[in-house]
XYZ file of N, CA and C in Angstrom:
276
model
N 0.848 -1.172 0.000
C 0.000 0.000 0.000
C 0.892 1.233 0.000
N 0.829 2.350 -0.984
C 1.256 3.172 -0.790
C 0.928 4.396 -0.005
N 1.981 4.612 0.533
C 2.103 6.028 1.779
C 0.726 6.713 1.542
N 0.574 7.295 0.505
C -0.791 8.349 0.395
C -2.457 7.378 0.715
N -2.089 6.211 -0.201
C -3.492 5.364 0.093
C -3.686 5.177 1.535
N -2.524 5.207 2.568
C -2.566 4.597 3.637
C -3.357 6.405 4.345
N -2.913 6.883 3.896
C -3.366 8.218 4.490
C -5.261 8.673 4.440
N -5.500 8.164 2.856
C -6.548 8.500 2.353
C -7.858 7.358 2.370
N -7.126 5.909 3.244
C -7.719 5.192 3.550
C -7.748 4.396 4.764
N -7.888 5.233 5.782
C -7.550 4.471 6.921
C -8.339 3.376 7.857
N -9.321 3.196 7.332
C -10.712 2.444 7.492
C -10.125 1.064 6.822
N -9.855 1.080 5.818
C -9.269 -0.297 4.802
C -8.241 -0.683 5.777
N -6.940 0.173 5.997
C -6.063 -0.232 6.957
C -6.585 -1.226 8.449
N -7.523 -0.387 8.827
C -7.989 -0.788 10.006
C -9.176 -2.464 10.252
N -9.135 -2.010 8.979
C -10.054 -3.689 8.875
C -9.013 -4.701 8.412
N -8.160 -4.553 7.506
C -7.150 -5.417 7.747
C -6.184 -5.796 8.538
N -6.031 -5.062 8.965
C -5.148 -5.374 10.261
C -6.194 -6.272 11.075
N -7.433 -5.933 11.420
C -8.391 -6.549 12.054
C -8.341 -8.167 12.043
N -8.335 -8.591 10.809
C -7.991 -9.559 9.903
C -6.366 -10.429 10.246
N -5.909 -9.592 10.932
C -4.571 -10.548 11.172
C -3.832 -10.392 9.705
N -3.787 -9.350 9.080
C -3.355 -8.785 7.357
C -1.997 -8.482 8.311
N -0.848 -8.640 7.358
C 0.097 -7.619 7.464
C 0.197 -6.531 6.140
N 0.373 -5.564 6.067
C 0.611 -4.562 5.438
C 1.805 -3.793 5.157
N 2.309 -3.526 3.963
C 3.475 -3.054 3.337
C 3.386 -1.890 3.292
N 4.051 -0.893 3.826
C 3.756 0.504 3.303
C 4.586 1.028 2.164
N 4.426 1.428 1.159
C 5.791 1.954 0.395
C 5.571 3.266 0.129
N 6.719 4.035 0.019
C 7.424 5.381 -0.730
C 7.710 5.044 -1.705
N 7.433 5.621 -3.107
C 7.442 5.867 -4.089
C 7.978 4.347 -4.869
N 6.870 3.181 -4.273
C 7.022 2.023 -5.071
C 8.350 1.020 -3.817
N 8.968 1.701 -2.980
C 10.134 0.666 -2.220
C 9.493 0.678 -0.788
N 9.410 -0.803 -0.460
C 9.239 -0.594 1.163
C 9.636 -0.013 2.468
N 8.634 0.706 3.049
C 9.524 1.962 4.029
C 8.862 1.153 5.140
N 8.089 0.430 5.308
C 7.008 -0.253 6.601
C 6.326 -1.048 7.194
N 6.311 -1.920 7.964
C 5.156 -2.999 8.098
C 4.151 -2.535 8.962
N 3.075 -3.102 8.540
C 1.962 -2.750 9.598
C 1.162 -4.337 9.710
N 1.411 -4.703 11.297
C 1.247 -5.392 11.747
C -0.261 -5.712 12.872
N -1.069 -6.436 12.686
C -1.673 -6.321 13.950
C -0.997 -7.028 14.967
N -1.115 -6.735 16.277
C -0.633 -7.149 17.753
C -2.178 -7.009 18.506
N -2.261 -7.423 19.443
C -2.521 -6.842 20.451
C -2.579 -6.965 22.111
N -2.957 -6.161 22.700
C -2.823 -6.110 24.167
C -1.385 -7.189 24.532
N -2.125 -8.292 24.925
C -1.714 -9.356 25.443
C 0.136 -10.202 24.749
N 0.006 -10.147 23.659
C 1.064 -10.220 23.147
C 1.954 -9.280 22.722
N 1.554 -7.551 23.454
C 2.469 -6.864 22.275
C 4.281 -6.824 22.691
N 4.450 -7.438 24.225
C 6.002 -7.323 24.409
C 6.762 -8.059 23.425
N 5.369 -9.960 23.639
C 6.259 -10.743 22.828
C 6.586 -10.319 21.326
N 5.531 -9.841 20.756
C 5.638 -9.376 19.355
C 6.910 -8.670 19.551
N 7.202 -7.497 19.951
C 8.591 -6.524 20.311
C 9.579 -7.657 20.149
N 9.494 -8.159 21.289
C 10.567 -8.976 21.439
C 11.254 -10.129 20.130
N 10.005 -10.470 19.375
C 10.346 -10.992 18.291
C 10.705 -10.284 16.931
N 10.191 -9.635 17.019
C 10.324 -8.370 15.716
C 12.528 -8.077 15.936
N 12.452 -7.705 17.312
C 14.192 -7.730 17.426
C 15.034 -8.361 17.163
N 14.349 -9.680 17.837
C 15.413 -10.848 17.638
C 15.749 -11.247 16.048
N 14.374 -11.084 15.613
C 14.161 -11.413 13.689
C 15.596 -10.252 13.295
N 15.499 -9.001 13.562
C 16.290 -8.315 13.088
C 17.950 -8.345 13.762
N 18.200 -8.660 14.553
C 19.576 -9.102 14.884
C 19.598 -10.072 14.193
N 19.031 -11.272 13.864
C 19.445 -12.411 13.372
C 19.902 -12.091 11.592
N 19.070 -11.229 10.823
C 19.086 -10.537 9.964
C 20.315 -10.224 9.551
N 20.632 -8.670 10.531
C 21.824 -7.962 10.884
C 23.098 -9.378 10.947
N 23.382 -10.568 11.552
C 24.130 -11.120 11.697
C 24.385 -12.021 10.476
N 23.266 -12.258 9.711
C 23.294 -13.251 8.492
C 24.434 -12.177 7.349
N 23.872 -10.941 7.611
C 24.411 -9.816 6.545
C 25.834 -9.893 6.815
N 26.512 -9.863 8.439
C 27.767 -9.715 8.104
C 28.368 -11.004 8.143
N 27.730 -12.087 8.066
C 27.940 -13.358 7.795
C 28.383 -13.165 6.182
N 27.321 -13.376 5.464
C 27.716 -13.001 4.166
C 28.698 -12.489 3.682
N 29.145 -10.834 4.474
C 30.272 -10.009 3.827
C 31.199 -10.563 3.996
N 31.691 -11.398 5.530
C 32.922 -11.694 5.774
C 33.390 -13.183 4.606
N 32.428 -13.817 4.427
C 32.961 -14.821 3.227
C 33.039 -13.972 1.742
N 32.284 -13.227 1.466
C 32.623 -12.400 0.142
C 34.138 -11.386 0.279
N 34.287 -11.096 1.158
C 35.593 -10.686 1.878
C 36.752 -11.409 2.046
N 36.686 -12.352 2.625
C 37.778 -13.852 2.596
C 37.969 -13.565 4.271
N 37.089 -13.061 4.890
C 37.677 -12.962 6.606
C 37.185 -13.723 7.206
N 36.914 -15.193 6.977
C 35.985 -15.472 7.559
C 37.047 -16.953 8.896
N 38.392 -17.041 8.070
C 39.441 -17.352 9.128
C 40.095 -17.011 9.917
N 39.959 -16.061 10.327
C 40.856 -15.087 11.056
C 41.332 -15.347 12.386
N 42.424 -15.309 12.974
C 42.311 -15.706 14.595
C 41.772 -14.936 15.538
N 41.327 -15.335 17.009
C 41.245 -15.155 17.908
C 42.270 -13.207 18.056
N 43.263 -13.716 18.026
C 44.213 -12.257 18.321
C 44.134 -11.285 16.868
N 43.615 -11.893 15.667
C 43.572 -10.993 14.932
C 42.334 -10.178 15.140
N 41.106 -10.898 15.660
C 40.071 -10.087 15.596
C 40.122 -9.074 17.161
N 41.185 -9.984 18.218
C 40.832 -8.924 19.210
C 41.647 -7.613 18.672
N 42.635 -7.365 18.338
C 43.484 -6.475 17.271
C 42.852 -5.387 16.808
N 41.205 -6.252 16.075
C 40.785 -5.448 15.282
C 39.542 -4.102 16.421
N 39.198 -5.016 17.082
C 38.367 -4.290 18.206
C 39.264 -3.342 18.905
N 40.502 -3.491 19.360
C 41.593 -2.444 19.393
C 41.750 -1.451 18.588
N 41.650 -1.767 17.532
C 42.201 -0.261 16.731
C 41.023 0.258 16.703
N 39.581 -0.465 16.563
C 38.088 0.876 16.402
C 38.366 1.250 17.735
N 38.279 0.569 18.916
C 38.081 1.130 20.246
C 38.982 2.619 20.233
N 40.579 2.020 20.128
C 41.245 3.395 19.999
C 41.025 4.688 18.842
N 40.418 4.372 18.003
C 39.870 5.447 16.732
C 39.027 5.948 17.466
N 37.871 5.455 17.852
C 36.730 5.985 18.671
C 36.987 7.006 19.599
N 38.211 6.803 20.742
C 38.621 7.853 21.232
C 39.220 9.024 21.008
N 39.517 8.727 20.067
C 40.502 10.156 19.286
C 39.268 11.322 19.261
């Protein structure tokens, strides 16, 4: 559904969601949103899952880079090394 329909139809929104619908919002054709129903009773767990989905996400991604990269052997002292030099950049 795009951004404006969602604006100019919020009744449609609201019955689907009703429905247990999830809903896509997009900007100019690319997804900017989900719209989810929850309610009351489940909305921590929902939170709580919506996060975990996205760390797991976040971790697959730099899963990926580090084999398209070739880092994916690295030792123990090379990676603490590497947390050394951001830590010390960071302070500068």
């Amino acid at each position: 559904m795009a951004a404006r329909d969602f604006r100019i139809r919020p009744g449609f929104v609201w019955r689907t969601l009703k429905e247990e619908k999830d809903i896509i919002i997009t900007l100019n054709g690319r997804p900017a949103a989900i719209l989810s129903h929850v309610d009351e009773g489940s909305l921590e767990a929902t939170i709580g899952a919506l996060r975990r989905q996205r760390a797991a996400i976040a971790l697959e991604m730099l899963q990926e880079e580090a084999i398209q990269n070739g880092i994916t052997n690295i030792t123990d002292e090379e990676i603490e090394a590497e947390i050394k030099a951001v830590r010390n950049k960071r302070r500068q």
